[in-house]
PDB file of C-alpha atoms and ligand atoms in Angstrom:
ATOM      1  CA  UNK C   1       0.000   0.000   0.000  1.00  0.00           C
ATOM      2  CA  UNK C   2       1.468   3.474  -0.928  1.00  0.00           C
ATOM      3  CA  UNK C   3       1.948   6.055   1.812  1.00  0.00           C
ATOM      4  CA  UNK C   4       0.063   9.198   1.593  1.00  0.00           C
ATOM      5  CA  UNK C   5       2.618  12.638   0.927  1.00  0.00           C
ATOM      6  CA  UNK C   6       1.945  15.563   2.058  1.00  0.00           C
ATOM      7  CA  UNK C   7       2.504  18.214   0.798  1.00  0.00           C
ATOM      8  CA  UNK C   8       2.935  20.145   4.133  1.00  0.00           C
ATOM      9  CA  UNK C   9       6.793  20.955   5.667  1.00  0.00           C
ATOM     10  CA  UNK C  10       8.299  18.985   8.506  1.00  0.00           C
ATOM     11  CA  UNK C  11       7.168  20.045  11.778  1.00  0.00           C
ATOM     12  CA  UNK C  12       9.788  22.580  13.970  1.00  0.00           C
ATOM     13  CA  UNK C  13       9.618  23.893  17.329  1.00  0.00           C
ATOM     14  CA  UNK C  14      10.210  27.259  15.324  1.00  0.00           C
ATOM     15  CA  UNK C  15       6.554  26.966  14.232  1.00  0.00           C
ATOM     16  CA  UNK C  16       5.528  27.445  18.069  1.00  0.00           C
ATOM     17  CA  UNK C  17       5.177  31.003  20.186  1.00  0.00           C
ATOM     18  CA  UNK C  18       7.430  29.150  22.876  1.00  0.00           C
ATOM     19  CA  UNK C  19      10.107  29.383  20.660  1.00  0.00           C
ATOM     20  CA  UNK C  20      10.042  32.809  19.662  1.00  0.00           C
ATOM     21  CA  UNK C  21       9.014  33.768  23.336  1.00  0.00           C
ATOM     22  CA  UNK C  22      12.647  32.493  24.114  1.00  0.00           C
ATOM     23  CA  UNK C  23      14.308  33.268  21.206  1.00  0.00           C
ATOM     24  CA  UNK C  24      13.751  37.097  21.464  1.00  0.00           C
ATOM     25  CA  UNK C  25      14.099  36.840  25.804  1.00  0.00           C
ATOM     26  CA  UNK C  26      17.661  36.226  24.994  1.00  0.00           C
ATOM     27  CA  UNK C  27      17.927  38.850  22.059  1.00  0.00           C
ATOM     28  CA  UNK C  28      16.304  41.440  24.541  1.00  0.00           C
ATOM     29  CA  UNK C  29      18.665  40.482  27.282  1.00  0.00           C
ATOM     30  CA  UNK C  30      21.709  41.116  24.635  1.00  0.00           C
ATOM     31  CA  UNK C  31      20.171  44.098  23.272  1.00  0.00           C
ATOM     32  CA  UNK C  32      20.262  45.668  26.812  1.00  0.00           C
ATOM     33  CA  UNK C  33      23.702  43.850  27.670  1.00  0.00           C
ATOM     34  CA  UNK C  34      25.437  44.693  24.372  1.00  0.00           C
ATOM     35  CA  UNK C  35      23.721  46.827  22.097  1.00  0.00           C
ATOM     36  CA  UNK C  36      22.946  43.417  20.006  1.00  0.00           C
ATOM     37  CA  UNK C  37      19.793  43.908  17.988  1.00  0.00           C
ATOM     38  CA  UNK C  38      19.912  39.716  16.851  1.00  0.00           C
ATOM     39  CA  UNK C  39      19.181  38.051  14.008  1.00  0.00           C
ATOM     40  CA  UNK C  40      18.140  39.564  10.361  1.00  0.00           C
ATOM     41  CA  UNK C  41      16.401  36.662   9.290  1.00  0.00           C
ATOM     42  CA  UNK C  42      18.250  35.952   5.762  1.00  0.00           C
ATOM     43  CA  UNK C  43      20.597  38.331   6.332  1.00  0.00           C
ATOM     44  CA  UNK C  44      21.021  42.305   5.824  1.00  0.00           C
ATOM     45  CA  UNK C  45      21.276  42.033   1.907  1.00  0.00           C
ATOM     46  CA  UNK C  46      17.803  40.406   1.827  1.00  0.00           C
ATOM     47  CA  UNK C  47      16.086  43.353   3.977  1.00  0.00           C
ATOM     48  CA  UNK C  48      18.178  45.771   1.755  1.00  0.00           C
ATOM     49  CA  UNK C  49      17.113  44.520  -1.571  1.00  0.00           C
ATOM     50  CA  UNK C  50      13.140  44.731  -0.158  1.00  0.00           C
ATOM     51  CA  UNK C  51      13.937  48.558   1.008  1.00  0.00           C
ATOM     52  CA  UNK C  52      15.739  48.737  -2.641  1.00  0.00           C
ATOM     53  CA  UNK C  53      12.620  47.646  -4.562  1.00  0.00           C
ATOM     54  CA  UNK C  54      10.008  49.057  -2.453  1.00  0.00           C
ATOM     55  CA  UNK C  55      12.000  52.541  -2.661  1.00  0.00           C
ATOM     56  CA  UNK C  56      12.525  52.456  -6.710  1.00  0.00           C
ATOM     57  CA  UNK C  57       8.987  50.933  -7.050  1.00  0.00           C
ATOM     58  CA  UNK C  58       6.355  53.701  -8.645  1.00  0.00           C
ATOM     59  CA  UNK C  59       3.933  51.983  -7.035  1.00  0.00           C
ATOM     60  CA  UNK C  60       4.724  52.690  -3.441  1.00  0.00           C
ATOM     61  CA  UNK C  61       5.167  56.125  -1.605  1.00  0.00           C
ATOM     62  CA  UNK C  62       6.949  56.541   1.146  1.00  0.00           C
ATOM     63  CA  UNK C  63       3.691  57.954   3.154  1.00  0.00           C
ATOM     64  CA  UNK C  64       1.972  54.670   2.274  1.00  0.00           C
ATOM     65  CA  UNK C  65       0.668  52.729   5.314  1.00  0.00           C
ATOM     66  CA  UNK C  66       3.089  49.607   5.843  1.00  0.00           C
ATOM     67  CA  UNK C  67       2.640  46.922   7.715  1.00  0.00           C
ATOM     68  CA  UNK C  68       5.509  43.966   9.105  1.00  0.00           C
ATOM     69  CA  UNK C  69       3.983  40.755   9.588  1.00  0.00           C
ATOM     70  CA  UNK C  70       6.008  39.155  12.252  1.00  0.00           C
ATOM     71  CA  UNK C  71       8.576  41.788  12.398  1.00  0.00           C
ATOM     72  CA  UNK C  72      11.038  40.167  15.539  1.00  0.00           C
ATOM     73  CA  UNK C  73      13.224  43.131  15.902  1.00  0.00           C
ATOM     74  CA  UNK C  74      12.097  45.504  13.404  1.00  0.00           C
ATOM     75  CA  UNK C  75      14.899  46.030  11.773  1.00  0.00           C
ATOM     76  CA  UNK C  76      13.239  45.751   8.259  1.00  0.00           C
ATOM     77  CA  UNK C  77      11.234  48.931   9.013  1.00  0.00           C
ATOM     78  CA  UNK C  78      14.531  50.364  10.859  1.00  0.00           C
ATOM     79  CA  UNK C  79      15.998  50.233   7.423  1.00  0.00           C
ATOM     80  CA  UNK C  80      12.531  51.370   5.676  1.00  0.00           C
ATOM     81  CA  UNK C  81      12.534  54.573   8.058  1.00  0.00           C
ATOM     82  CA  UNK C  82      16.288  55.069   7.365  1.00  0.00           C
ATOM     83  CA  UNK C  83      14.942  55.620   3.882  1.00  0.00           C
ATOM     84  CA  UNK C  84      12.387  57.696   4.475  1.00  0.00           C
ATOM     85  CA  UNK C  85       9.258  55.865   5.021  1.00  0.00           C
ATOM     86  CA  UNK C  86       6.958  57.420   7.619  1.00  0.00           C
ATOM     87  CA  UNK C  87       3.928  55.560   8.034  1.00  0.00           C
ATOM     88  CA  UNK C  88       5.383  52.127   9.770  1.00  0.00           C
ATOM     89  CA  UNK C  89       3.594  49.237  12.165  1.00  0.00           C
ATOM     90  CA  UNK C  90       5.373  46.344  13.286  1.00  0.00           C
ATOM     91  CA  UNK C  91       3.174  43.991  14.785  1.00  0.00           C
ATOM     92  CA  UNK C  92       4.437  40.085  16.359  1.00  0.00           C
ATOM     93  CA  UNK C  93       3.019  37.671  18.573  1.00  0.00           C
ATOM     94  CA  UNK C  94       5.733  37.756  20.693  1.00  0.00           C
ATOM     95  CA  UNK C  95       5.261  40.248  23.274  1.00  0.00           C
ATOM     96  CA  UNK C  96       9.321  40.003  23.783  1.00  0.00           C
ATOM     97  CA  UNK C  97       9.948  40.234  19.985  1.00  0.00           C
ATOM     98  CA  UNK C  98       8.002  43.671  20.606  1.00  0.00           C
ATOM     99  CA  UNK C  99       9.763  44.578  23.318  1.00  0.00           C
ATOM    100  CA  UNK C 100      12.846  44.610  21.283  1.00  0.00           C
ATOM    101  CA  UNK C 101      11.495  45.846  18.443  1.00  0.00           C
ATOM    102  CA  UNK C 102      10.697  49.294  20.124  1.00  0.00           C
ATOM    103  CA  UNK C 103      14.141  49.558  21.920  1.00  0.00           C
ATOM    104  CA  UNK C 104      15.508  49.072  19.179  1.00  0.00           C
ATOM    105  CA  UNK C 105      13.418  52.034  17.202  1.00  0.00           C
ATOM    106  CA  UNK C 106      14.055  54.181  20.544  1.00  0.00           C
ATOM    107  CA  UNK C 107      17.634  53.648  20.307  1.00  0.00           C
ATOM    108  CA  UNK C 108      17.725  55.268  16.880  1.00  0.00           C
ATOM    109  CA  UNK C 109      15.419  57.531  17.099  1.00  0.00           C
ATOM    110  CA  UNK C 110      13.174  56.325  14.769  1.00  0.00           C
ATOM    111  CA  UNK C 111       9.330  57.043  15.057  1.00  0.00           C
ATOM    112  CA  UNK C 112       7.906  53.094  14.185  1.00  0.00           C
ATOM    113  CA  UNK C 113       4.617  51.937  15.548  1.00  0.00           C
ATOM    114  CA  UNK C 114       4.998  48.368  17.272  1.00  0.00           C
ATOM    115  CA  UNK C 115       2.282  46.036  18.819  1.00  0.00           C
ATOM    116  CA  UNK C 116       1.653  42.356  20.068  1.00  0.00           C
ATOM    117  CA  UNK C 117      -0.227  40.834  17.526  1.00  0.00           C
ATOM    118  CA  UNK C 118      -1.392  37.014  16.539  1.00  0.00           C
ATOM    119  CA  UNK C 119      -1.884  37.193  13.012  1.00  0.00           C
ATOM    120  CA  UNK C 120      -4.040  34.019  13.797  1.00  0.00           C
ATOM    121  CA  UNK C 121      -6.194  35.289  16.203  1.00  0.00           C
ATOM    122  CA  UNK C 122      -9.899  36.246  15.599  1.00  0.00           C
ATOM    123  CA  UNK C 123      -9.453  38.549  18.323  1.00  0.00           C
ATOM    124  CA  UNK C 124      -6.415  40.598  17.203  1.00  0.00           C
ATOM    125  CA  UNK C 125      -7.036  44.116  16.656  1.00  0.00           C
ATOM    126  CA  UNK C 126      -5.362  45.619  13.620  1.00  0.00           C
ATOM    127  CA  UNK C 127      -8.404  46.350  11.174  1.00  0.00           C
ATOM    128  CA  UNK C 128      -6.782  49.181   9.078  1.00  0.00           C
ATOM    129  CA  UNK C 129      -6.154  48.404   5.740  1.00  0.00           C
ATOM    130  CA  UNK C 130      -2.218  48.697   4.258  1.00  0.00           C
ATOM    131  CA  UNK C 131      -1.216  49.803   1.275  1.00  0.00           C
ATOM    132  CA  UNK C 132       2.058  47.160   1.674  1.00  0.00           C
ATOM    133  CA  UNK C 133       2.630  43.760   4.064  1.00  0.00           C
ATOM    134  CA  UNK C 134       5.714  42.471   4.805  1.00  0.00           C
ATOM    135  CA  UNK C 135       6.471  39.294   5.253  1.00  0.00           C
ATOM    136  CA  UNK C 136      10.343  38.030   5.952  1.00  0.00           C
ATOM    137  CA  UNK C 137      10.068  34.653   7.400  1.00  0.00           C
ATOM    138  CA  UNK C 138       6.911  34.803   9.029  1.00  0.00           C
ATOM    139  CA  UNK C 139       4.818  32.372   6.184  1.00  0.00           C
ATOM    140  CA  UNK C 140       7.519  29.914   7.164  1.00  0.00           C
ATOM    141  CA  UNK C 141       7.544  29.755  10.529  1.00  0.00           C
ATOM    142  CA  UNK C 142       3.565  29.633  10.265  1.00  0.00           C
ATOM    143  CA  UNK C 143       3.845  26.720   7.386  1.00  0.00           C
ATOM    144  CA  UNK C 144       6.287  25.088  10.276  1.00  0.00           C
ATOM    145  CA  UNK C 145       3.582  24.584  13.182  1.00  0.00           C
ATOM    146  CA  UNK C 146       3.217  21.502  14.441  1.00  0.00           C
ATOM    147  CA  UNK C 147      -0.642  21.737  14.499  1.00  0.00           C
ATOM    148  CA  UNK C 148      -2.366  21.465  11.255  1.00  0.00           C
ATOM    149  CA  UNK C 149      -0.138  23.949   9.473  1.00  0.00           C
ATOM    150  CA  UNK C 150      -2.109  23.679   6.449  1.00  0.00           C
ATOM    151  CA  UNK C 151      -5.220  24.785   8.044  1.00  0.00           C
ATOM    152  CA  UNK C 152      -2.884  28.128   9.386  1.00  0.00           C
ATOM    153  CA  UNK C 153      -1.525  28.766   6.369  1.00  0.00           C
ATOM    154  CA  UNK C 154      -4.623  29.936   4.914  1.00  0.00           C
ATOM    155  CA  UNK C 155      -5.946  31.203   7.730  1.00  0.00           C
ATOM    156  CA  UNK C 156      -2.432  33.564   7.374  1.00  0.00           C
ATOM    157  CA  UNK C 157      -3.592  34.563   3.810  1.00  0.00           C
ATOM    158  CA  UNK C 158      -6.871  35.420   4.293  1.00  0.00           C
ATOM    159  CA  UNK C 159      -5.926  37.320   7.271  1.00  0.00           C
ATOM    160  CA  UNK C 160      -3.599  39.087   4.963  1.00  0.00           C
ATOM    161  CA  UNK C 161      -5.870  39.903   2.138  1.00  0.00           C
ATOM    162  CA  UNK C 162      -8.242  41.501   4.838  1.00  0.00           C
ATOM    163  CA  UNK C 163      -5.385  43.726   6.198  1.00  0.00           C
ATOM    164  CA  UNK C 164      -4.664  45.221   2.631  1.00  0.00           C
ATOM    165  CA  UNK C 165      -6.115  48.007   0.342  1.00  0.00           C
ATOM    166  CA  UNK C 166      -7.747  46.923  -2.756  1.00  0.00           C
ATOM    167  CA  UNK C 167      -4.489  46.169  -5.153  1.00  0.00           C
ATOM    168  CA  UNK C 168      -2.040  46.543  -2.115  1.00  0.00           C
ATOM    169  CA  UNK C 169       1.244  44.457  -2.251  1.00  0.00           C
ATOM    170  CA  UNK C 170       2.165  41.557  -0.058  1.00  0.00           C
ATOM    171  CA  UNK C 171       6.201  41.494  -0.132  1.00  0.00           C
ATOM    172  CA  UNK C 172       7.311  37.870   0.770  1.00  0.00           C
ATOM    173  CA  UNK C 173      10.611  36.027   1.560  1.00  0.00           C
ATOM    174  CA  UNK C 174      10.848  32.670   2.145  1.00  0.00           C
ATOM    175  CA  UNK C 175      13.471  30.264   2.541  1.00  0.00           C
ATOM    176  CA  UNK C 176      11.238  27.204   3.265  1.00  0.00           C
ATOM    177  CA  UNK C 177       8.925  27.848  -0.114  1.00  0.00           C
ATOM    178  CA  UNK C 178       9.538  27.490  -3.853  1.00  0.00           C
ATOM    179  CA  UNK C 179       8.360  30.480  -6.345  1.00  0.00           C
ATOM    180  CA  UNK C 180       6.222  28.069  -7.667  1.00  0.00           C
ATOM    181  CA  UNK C 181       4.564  26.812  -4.212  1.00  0.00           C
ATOM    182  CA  UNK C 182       4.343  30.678  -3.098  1.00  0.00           C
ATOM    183  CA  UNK C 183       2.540  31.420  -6.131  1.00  0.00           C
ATOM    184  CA  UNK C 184      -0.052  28.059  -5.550  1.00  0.00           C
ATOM    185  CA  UNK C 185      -0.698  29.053  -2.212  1.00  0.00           C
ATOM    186  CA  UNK C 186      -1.462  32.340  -2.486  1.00  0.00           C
ATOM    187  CA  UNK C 187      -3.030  32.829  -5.862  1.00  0.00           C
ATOM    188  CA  UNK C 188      -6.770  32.394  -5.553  1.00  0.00           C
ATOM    189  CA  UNK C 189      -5.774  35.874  -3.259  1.00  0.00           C
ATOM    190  CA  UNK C 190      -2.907  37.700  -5.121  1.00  0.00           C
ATOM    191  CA  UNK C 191      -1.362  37.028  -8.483  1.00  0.00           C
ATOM    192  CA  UNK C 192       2.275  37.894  -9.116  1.00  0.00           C
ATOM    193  CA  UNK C 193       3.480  41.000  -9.939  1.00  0.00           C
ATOM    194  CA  UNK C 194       7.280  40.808  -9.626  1.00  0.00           C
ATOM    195  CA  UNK C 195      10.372  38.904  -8.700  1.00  0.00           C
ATOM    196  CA  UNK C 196      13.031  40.369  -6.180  1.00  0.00           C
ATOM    197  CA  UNK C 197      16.376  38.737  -7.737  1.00  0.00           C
ATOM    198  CA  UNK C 198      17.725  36.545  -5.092  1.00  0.00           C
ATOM    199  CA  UNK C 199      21.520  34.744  -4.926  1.00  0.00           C
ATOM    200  CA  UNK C 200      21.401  31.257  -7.025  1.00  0.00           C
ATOM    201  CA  UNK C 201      23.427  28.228  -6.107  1.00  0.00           C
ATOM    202  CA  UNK C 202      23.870  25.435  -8.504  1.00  0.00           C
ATOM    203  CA  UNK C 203      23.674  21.888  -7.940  1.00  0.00           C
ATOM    204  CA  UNK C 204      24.223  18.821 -10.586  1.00  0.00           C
ATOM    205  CA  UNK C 205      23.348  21.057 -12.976  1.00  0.00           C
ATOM    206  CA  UNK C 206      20.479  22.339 -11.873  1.00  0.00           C
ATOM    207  CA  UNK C 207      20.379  26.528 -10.571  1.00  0.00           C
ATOM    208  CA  UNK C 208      18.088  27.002  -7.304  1.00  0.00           C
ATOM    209  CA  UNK C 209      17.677  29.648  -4.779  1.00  0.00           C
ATOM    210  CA  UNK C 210      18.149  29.439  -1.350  1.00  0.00           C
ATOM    211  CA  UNK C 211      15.630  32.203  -1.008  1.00  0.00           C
ATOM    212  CA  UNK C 212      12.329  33.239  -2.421  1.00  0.00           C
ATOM    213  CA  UNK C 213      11.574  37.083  -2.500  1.00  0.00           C
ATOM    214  CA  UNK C 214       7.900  37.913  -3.959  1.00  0.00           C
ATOM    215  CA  UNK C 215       5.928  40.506  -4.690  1.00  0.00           C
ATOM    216  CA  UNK C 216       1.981  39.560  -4.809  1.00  0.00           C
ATOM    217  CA  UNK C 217      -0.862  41.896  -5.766  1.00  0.00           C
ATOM    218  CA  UNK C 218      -4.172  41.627  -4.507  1.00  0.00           C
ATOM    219  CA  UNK C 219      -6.820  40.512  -6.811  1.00  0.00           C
ATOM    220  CA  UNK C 220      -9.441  42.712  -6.745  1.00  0.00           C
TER     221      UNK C 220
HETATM  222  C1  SAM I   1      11.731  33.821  11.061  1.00  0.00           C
HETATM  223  S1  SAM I   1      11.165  35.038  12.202  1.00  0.00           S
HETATM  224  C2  SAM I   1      11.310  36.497  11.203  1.00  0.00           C
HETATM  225  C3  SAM I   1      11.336  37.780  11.990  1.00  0.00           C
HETATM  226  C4  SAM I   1      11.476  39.048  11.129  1.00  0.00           C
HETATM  227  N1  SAM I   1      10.415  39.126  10.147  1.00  0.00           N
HETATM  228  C5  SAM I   1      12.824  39.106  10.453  1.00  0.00           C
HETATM  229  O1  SAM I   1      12.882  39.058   9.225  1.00  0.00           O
HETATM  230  O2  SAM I   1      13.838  39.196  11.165  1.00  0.00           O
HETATM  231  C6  SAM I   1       9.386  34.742  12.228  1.00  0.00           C
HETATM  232  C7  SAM I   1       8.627  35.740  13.050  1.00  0.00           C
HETATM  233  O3  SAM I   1       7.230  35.501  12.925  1.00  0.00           O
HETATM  234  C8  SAM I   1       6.609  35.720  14.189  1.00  0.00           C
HETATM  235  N2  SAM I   1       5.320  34.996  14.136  1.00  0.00           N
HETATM  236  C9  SAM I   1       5.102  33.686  13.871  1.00  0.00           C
HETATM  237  N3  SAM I   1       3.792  33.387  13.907  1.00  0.00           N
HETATM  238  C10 SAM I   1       3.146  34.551  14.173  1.00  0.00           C
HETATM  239  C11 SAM I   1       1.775  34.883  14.357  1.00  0.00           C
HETATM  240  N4  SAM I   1       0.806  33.954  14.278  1.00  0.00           N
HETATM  241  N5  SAM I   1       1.448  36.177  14.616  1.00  0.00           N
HETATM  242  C12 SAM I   1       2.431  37.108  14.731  1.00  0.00           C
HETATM  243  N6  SAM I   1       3.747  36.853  14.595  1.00  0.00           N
HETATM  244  C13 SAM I   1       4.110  35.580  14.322  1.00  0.00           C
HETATM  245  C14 SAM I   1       7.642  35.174  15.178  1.00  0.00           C
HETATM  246  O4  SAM I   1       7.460  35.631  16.500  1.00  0.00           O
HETATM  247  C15 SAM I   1       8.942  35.685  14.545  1.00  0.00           C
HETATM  248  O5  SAM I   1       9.264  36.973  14.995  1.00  0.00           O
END
């Protein structure tokens, strides 16, 4: 008898709050400590090349409302405000990850909204509609819950498609997701509207990334 696949990612403890809850206890405690902000999830030239196309695109202003799904320290919107970009919320479920996020801001000087937010949630209270989402890891740590992660996946995009403006732009990176699976997930919601380039590694003769950088539009 043939075993079922799924289609679904392995299970990881970084799909769970506990593990972020940690994770950013420690980052706060080396913030304070050391001046350590922690981890850019895929590195600084992945947050750069967002800020690059979202500051070159004709589409986007730098008044427009922009939200950070997930945003751990904020340091994508730290480099978005660096640029210019006024009209900033971070929002994460963990209310460390928060914590950080606006010592972090403080530290600079920067003027960035923050707030504890499950994206999950029926309860949670962000109803204002963005003109741009970020999303830098955040899909994939959902995708990586141990508890029906299908099920939250598309909870995650609906929730998304409520929180933006008619034709607003969901910016996504993903090192856990294919082009190709982004796009089936998300397309009875968004169709494509551009590629960020991304570094390519090659591999008996076949050329892959190691990350994914979209940007969806929402279907109107
Ligand atoms: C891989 S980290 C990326 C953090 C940040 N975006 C970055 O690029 O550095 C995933 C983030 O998603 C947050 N997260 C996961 N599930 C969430 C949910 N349901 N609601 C809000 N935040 C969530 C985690 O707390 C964590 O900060």
């Amino acid at each position: 008898m043939s075993e079922e696949v799924s289609d679904e990612l392995e299970p990881s403890e970084l799909g769970t709050q506990e593990y972020w809850d940690g994770a950013y206890s420690v980052e706060m405690k080396n913030f304070e400590e050391h001046g350590d902000v922690g981890e850019v999830w895929f590195g600084e030239d992945s947050a750069l090349r967002i800020v690059s196309w979202l500051s070159n695109s004709p589409l986007v202003n730098q008044e427009d409302r922009i939200i950070d799904l997930g945003c751990g320290n904020g340091m994508l919107l730290v480099e978005l405000a660096r640029e210019g970009f006024s009209n900033l919320v971070g929002v994460d479920y963990s209310e460390k990850a928060i914590e950080l996020a606006k010592s972090v801001a403080r530290s600079q000087n920067l003027t960035i909204s923050f707030e504890v937010c499950d994206l999950l949630s029926t309860q949670n209270k962000i109803s204002e509609q963005f003109s741009v989402a970020l999303d830098k890891g955040t899909y994939d740590a959902i995708s990586l819950h141990p508890d029906n992660p299908k099920h939250k996946r598309e909870q995650y995009i609906s929730k998304v498609r409520s929180l933006l403006k008619p034709q607003g732009l969901l910016v996504i990176t993903s090192c856990n997701w294919t082009e190709k699976e982004l796009i089936s997930h998300f397309c009875n919601e968004f169709c494509l509207l551009s590629v960020i380039p991304t570094p390519t590694f090659r591999f008996g003769g076949k050329v892959g990334n190691l990350i994914t950088s979209l940007i969806l539009q929402k279907k109107s």
